[in-house]
mmCIF file of C-alpha atoms in Angstrom:
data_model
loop_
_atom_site.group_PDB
_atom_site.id
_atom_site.type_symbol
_atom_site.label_atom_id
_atom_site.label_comp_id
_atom_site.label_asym_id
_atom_site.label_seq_id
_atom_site.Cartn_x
_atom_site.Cartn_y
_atom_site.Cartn_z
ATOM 1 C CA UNK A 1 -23.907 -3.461 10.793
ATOM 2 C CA UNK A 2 -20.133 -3.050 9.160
ATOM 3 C CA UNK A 3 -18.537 -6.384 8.888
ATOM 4 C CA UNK A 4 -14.948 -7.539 10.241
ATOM 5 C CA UNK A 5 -13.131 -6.785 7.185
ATOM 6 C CA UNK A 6 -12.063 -3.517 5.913
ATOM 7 C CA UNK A 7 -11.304 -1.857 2.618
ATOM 8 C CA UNK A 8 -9.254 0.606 1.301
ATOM 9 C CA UNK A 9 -8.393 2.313 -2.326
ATOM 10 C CA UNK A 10 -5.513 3.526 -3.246
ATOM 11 C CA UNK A 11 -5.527 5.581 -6.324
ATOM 12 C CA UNK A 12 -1.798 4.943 -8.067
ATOM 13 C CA UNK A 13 -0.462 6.470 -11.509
ATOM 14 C CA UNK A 14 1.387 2.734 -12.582
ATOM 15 C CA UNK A 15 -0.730 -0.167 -11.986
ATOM 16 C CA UNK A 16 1.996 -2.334 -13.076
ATOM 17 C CA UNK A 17 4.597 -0.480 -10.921
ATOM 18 C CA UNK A 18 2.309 -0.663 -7.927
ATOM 19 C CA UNK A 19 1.635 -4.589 -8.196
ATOM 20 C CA UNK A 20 5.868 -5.008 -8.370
ATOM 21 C CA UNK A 21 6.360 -3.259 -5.749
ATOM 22 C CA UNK A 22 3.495 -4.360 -3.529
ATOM 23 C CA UNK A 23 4.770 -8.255 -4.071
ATOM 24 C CA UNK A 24 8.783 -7.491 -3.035
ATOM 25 C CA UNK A 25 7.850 -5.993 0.353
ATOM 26 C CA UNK A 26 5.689 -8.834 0.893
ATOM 27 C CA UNK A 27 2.183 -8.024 0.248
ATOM 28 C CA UNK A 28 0.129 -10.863 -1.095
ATOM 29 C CA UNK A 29 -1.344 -9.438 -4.432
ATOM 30 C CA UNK A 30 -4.468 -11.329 -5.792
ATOM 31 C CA UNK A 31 -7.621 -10.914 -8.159
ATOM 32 C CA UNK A 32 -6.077 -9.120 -10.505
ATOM 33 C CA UNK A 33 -8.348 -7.877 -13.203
ATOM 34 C CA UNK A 34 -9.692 -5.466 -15.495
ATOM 35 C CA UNK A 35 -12.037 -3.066 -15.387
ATOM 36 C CA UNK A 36 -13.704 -0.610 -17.705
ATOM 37 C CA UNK A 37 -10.414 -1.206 -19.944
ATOM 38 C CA UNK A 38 -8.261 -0.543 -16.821
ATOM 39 C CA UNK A 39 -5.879 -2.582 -14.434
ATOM 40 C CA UNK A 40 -6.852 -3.372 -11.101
ATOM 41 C CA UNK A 41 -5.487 -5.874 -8.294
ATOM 42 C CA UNK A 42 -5.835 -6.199 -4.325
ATOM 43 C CA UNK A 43 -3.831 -6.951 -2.211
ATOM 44 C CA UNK A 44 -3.495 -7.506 1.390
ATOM 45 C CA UNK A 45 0.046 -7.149 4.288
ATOM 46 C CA UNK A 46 -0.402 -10.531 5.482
ATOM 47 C CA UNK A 47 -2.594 -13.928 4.569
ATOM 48 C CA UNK A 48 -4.814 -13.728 7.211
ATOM 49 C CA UNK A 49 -5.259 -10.044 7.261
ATOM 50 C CA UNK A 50 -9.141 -8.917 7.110
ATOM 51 C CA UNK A 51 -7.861 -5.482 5.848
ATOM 52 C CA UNK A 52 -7.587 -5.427 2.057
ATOM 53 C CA UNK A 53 -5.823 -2.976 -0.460
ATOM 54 C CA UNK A 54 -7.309 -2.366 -3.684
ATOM 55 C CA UNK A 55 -5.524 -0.305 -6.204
ATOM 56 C CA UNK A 56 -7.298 1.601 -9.303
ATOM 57 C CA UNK A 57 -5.515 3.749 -11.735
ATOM 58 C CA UNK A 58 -6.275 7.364 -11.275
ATOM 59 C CA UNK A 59 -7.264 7.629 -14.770
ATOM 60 C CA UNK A 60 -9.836 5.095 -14.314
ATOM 61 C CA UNK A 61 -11.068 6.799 -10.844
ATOM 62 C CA UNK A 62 -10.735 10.112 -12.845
ATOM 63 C CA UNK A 63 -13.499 9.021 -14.872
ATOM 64 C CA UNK A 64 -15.846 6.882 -12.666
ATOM 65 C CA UNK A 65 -15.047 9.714 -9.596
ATOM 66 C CA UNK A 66 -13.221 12.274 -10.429
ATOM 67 C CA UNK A 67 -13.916 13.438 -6.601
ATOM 68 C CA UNK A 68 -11.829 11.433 -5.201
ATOM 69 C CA UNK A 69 -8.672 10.930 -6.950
ATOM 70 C CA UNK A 70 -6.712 13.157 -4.943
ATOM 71 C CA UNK A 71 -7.311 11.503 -1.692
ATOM 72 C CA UNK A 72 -4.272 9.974 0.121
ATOM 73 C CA UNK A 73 -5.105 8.077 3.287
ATOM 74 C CA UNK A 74 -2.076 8.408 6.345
ATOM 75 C CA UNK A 75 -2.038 4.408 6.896
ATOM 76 C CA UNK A 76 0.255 2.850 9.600
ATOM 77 C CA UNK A 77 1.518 -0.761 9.454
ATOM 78 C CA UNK A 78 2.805 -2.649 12.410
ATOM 79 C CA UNK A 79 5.355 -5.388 12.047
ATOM 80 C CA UNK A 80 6.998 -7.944 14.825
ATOM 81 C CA UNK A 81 10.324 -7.527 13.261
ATOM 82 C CA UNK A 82 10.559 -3.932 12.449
ATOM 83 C CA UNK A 83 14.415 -4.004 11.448
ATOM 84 C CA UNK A 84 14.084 -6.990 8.815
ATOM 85 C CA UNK A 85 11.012 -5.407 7.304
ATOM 86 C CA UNK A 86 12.660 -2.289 6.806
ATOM 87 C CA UNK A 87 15.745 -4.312 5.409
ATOM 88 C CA UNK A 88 13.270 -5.444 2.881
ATOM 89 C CA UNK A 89 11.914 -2.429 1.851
ATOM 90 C CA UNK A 90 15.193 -0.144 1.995
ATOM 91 C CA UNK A 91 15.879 -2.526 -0.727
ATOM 92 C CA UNK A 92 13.393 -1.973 -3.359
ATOM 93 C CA UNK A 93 12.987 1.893 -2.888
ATOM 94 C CA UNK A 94 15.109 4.850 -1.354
ATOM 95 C CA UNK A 95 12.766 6.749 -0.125
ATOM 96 C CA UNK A 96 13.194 4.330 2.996
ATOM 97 C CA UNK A 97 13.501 6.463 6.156
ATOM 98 C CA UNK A 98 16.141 5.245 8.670
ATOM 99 C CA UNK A 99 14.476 3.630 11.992
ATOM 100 C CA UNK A 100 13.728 6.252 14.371
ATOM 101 C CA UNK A 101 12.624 5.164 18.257
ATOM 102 C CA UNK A 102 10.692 8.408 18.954
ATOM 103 C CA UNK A 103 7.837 8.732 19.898
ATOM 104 C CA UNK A 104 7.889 4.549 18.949
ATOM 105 C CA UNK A 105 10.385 2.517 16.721
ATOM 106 C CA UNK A 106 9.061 3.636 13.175
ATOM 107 C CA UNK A 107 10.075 4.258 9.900
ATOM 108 C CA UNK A 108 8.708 5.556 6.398
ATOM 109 C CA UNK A 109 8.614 4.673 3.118
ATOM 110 C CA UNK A 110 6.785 5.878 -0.302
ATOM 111 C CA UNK A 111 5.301 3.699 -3.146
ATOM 112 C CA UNK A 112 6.180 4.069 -7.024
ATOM 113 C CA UNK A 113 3.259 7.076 -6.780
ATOM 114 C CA UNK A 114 4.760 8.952 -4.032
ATOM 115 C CA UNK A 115 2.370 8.012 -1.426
ATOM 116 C CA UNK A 116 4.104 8.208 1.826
ATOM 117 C CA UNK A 117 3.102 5.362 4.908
ATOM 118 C CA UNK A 118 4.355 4.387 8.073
ATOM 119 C CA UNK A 119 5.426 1.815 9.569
ATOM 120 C CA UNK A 120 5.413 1.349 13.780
ATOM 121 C CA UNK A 121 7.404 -1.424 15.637
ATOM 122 C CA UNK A 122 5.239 -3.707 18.315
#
């Protein structure tokens, strides 16, 4: 049987990049450590989320998977206050879409890698 919580990897070119940016839209970023010589934190959108992020540098997945280290997941958040989160995160990168309502009130955004996810208004 799978358990409650979920994981997912992102593979990112700038550890460091990835952790700064993370933390100023307001991910919680914790157990930061190293592995194999490389970088590596996780991180999760809320406190009490059971979903949690953990990011690798592609040159470490290069080596331990080399597989997988083109594989971008599509991954949609959901926020209760759609405008102030996108407020947030216009502010840290322009690649910020504007808030569109169709087909639901969304907008996009990409990370320091170029990794594109949404973001859906409930």
């Amino acid at each position: 049987m799978f358990s409650k919580n979920t994981g997912i990897m992102l593979y990112v070119d700038d550890i460091a990049a990835e952790r700064d940016f993370w933390s100023a839209i307001g991910f919680e970023v914790f157990n930061q450590s190293e592995i194999m010589g490389f970088e590596t934190f996780e991180m999760k959108p809320h406190t009490d989320s059971t979903l949690t992020f953990t990011v690798y540098a592609k040159d470490f997945i290069r080596q331990v998977s080399p597989e997988v280290v083109d594989m971008k997941p599509s991954l949609l958040f959901e926020s209760a206050d759609l405008c102030s989160l996108h407020e947030r995160i216009a502010a840290v990168t322009d690649t910020t879409s504007p808030i569109s309502t169709q087909p639901f009130p969304n907008f996009n955004f990409a990370n320091p890698s170029g990794h594109y996810f949404a973001v859906r208004g409930i």
